[in-house]
mmCIF file of C-alpha atoms and ligand atoms in Angstrom:
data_model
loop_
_atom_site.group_PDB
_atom_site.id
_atom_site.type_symbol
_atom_site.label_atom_id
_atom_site.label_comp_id
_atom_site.label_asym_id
_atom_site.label_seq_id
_atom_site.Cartn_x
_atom_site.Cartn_y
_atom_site.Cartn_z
ATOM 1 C CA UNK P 1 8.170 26.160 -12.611
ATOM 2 C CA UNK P 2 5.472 25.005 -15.343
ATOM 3 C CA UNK P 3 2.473 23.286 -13.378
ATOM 4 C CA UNK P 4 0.301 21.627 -15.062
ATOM 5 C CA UNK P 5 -2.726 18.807 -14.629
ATOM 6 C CA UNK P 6 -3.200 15.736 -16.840
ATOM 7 C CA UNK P 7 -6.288 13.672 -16.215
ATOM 8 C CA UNK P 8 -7.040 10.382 -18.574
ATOM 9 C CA UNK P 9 -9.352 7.409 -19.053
ATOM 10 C CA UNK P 10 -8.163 3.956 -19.588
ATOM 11 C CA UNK P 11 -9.570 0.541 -19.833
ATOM 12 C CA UNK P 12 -8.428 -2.283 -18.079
ATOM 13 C CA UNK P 13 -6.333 -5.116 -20.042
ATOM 14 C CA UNK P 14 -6.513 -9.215 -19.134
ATOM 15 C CA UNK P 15 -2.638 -8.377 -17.152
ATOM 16 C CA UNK P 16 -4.485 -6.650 -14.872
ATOM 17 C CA UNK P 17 -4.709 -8.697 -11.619
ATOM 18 C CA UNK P 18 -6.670 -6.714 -8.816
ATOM 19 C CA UNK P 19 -4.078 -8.420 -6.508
ATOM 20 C CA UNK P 20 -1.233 -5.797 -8.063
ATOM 21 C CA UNK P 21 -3.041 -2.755 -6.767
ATOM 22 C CA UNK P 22 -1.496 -2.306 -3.313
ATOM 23 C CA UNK P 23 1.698 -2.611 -4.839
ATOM 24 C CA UNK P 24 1.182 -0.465 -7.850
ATOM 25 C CA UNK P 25 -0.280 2.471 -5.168
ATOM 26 C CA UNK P 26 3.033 1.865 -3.061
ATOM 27 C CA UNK P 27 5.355 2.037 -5.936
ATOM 28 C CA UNK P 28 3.321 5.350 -7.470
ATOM 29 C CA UNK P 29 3.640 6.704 -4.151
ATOM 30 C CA UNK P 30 7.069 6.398 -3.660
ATOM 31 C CA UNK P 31 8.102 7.779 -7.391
ATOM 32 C CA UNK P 32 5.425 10.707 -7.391
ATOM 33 C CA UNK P 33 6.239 12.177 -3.890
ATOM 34 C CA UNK P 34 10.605 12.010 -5.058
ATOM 35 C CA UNK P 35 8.981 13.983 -7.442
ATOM 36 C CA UNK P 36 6.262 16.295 -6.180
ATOM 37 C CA UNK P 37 3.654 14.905 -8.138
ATOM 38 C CA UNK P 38 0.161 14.876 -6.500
ATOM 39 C CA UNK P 39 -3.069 13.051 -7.219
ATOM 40 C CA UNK P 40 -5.843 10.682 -7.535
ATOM 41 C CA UNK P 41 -6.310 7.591 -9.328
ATOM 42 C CA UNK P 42 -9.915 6.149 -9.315
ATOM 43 C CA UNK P 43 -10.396 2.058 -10.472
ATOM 44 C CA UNK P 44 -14.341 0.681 -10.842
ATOM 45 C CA UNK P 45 -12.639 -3.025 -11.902
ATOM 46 C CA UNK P 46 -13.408 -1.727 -15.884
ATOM 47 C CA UNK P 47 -11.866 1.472 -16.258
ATOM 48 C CA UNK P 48 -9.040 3.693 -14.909
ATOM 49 C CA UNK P 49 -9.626 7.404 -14.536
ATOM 50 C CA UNK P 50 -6.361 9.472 -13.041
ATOM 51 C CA UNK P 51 -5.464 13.219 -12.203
ATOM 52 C CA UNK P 52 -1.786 13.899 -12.179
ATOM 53 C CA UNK P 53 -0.015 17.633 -10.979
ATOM 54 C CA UNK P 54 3.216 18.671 -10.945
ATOM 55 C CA UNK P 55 6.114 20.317 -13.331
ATOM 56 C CA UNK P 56 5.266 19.873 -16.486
ATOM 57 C CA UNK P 57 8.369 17.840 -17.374
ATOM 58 C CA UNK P 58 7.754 15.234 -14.796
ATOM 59 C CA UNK P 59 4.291 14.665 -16.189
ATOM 60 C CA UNK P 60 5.021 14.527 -19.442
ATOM 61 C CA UNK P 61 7.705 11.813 -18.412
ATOM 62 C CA UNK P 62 5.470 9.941 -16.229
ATOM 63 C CA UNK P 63 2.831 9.982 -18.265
ATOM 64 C CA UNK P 64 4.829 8.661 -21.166
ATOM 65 C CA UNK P 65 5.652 5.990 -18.775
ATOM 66 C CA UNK P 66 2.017 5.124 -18.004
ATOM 67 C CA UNK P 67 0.369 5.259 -21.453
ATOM 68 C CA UNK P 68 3.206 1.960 -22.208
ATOM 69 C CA UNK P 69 1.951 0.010 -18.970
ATOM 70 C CA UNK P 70 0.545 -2.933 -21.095
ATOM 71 C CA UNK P 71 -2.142 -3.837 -17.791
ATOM 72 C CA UNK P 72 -4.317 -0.956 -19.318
ATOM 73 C CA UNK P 73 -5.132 0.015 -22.900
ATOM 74 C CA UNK P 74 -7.157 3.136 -24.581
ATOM 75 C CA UNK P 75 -5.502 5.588 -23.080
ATOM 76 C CA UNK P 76 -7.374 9.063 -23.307
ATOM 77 C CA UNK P 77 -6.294 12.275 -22.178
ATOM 78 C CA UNK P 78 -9.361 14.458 -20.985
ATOM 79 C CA UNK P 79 -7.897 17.634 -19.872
ATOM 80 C CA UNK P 80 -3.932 18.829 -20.086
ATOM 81 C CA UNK P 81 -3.588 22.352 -18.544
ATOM 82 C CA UNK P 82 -1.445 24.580 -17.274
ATOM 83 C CA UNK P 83 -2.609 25.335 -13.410
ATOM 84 C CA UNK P 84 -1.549 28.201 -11.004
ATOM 85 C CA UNK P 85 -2.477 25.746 -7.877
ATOM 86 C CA UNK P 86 -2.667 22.305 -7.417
ATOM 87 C CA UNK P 87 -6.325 20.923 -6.187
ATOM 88 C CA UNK P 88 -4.420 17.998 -4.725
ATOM 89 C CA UNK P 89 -1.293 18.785 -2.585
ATOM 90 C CA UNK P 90 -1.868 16.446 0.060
ATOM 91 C CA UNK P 91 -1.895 13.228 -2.182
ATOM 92 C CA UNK P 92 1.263 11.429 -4.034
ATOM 93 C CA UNK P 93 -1.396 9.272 -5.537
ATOM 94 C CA UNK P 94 -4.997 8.720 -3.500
ATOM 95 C CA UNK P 95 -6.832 6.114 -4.409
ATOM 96 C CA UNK P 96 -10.526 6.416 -4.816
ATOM 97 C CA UNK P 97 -12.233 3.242 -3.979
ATOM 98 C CA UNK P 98 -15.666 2.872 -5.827
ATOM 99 C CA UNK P 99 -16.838 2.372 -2.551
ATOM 100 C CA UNK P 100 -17.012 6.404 -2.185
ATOM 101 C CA UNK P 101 -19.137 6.459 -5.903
ATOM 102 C CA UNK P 102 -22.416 6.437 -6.139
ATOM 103 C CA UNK P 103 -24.778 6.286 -8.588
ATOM 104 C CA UNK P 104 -25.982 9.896 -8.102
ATOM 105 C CA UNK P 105 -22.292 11.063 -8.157
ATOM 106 C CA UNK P 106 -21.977 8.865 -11.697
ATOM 107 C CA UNK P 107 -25.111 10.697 -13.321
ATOM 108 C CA UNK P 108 -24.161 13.818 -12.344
ATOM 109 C CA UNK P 109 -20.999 13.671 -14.371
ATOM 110 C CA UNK P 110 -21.827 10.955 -17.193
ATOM 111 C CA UNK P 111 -24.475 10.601 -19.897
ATOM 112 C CA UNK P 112 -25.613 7.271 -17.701
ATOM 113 C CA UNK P 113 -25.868 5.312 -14.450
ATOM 114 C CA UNK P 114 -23.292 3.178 -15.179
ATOM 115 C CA UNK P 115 -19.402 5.080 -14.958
ATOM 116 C CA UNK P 116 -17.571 5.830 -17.921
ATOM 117 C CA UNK P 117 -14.765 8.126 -17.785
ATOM 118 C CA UNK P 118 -14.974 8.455 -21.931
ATOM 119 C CA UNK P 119 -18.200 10.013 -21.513
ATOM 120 C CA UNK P 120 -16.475 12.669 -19.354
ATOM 121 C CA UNK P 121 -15.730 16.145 -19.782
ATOM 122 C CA UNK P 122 -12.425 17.271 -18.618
ATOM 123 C CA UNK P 123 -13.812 19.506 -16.428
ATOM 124 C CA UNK P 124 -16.265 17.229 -15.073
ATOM 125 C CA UNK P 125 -13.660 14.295 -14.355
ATOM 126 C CA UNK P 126 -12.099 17.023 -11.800
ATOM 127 C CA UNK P 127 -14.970 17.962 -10.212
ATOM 128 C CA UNK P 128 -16.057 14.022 -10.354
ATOM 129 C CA UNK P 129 -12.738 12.535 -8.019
ATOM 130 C CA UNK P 130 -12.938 16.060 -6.064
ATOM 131 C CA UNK P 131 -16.422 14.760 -5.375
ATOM 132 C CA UNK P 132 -15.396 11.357 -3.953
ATOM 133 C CA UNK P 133 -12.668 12.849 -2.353
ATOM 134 C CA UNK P 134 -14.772 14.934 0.287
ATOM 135 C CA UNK P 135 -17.233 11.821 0.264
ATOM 136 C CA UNK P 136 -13.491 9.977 1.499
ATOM 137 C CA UNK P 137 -12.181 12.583 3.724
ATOM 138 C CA UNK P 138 -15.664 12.750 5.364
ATOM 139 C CA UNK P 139 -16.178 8.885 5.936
ATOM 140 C CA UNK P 140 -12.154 8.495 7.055
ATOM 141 C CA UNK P 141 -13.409 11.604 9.729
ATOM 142 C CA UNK P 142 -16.494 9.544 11.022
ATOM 143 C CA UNK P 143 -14.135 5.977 11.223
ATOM 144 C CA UNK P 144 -11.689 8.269 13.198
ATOM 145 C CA UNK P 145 -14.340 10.078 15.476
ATOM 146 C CA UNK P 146 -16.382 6.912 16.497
ATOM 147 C CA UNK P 147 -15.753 6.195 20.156
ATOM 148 C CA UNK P 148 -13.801 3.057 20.932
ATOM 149 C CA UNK P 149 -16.060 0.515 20.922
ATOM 150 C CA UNK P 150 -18.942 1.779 18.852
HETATM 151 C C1 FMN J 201 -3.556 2.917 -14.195
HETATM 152 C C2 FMN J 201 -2.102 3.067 -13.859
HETATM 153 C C3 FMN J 201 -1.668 4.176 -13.143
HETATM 154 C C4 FMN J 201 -0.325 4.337 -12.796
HETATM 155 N N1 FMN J 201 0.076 5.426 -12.095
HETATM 156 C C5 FMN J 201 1.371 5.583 -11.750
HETATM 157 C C6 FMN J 201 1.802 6.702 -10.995
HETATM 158 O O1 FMN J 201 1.027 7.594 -10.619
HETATM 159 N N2 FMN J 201 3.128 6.778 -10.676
HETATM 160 C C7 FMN J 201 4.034 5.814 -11.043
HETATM 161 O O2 FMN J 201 5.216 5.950 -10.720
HETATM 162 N N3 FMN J 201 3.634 4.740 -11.747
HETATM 163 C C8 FMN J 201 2.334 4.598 -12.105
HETATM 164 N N4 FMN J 201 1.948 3.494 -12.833
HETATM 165 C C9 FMN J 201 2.962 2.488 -13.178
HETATM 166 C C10 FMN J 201 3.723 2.855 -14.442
HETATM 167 O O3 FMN J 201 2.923 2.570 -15.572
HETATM 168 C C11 FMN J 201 5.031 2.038 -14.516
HETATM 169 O O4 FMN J 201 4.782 0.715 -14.201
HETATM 170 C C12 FMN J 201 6.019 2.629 -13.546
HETATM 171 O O5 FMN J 201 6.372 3.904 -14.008
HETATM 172 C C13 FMN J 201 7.283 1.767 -13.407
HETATM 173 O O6 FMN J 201 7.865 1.565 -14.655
HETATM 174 P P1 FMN J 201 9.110 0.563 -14.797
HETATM 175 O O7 FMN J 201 8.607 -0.751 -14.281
HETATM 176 O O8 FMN J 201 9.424 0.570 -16.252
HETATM 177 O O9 FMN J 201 10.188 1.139 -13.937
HETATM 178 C C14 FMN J 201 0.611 3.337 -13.197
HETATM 179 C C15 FMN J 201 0.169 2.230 -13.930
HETATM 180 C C16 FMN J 201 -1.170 2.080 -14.256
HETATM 181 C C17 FMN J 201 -1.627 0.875 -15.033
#
């Protein structure tokens, strides 16, 4: 087996409708876990940034898939490498809301304040939705553990 990680940036297009993003999360979902692909998509209502893992055939294909969805547009791949583990094995697809971003997280992987995945290492757009997915984990944990009531 040939894992590998693909991460790109992409720009909203005017087919976007925010409305379509439960259903495009349910649909990834479903496809990626038939076939073992993991990750994390992140959406701040401009730009896309998303990780995918898995065999390096499936990528590829899904990818190729992805890069022709006409509701985004400048695709950019930041990082394509060959892995020996995946970072994200307990996601299909997680989605990031910008919710868990803040401004602090932004500058410390971005030229600026405001987020823009082109300004983005590879390396740093890892690290970046690794970042916000502790911040998630961590604020799902204190929803969970707040006594009924509170
Ligand atoms: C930003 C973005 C991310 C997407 N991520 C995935 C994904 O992880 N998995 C998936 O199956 N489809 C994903 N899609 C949807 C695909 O582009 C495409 O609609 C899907 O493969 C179904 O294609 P089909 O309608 O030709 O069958 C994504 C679309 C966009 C715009």
């Amino acid at each position: 087996m040939n894992l590998v990680r693909l991460i790109y940036a992409s720009h909203k297009t005017e087919f976007w409708n925010d409305l379509e993003l439960g259903k495009l999360l349910e649909s990834a979902q479903r496809f990626n876990k038939a076939k073992n692909l993991t990750g994390m998509l992140y959406f701040n209502r401009k730009y896309f940034l998303q990780c995918i893992e898995g065999q390096r055939d499936d990528v590829s294909a899904l990818y190729s898939e992805i890069v022709k969805d006409k509701r985004h547009r400048d695709v950019q791949i930041l990082a394509f490498e060959e892995i020996d583990e995946r970072e994200m094995e307990h996601w299909n697809m997680c989605y990031l809301p910008d919710s868990q971003v803040t401004q602090s997280m932004v500058l410390k992987y971005t030229n600026g304040t405001d987020f823009d995945p082109f300004s983005m290492t590879g390396r740093g757009a890892l690290n970046f939705m690794l970042n916000a997915s502790r911040q998630l984990k961590a604020s799902q944990r204190d929803v969970a553990e707040k006594p009924a009531g509170h």
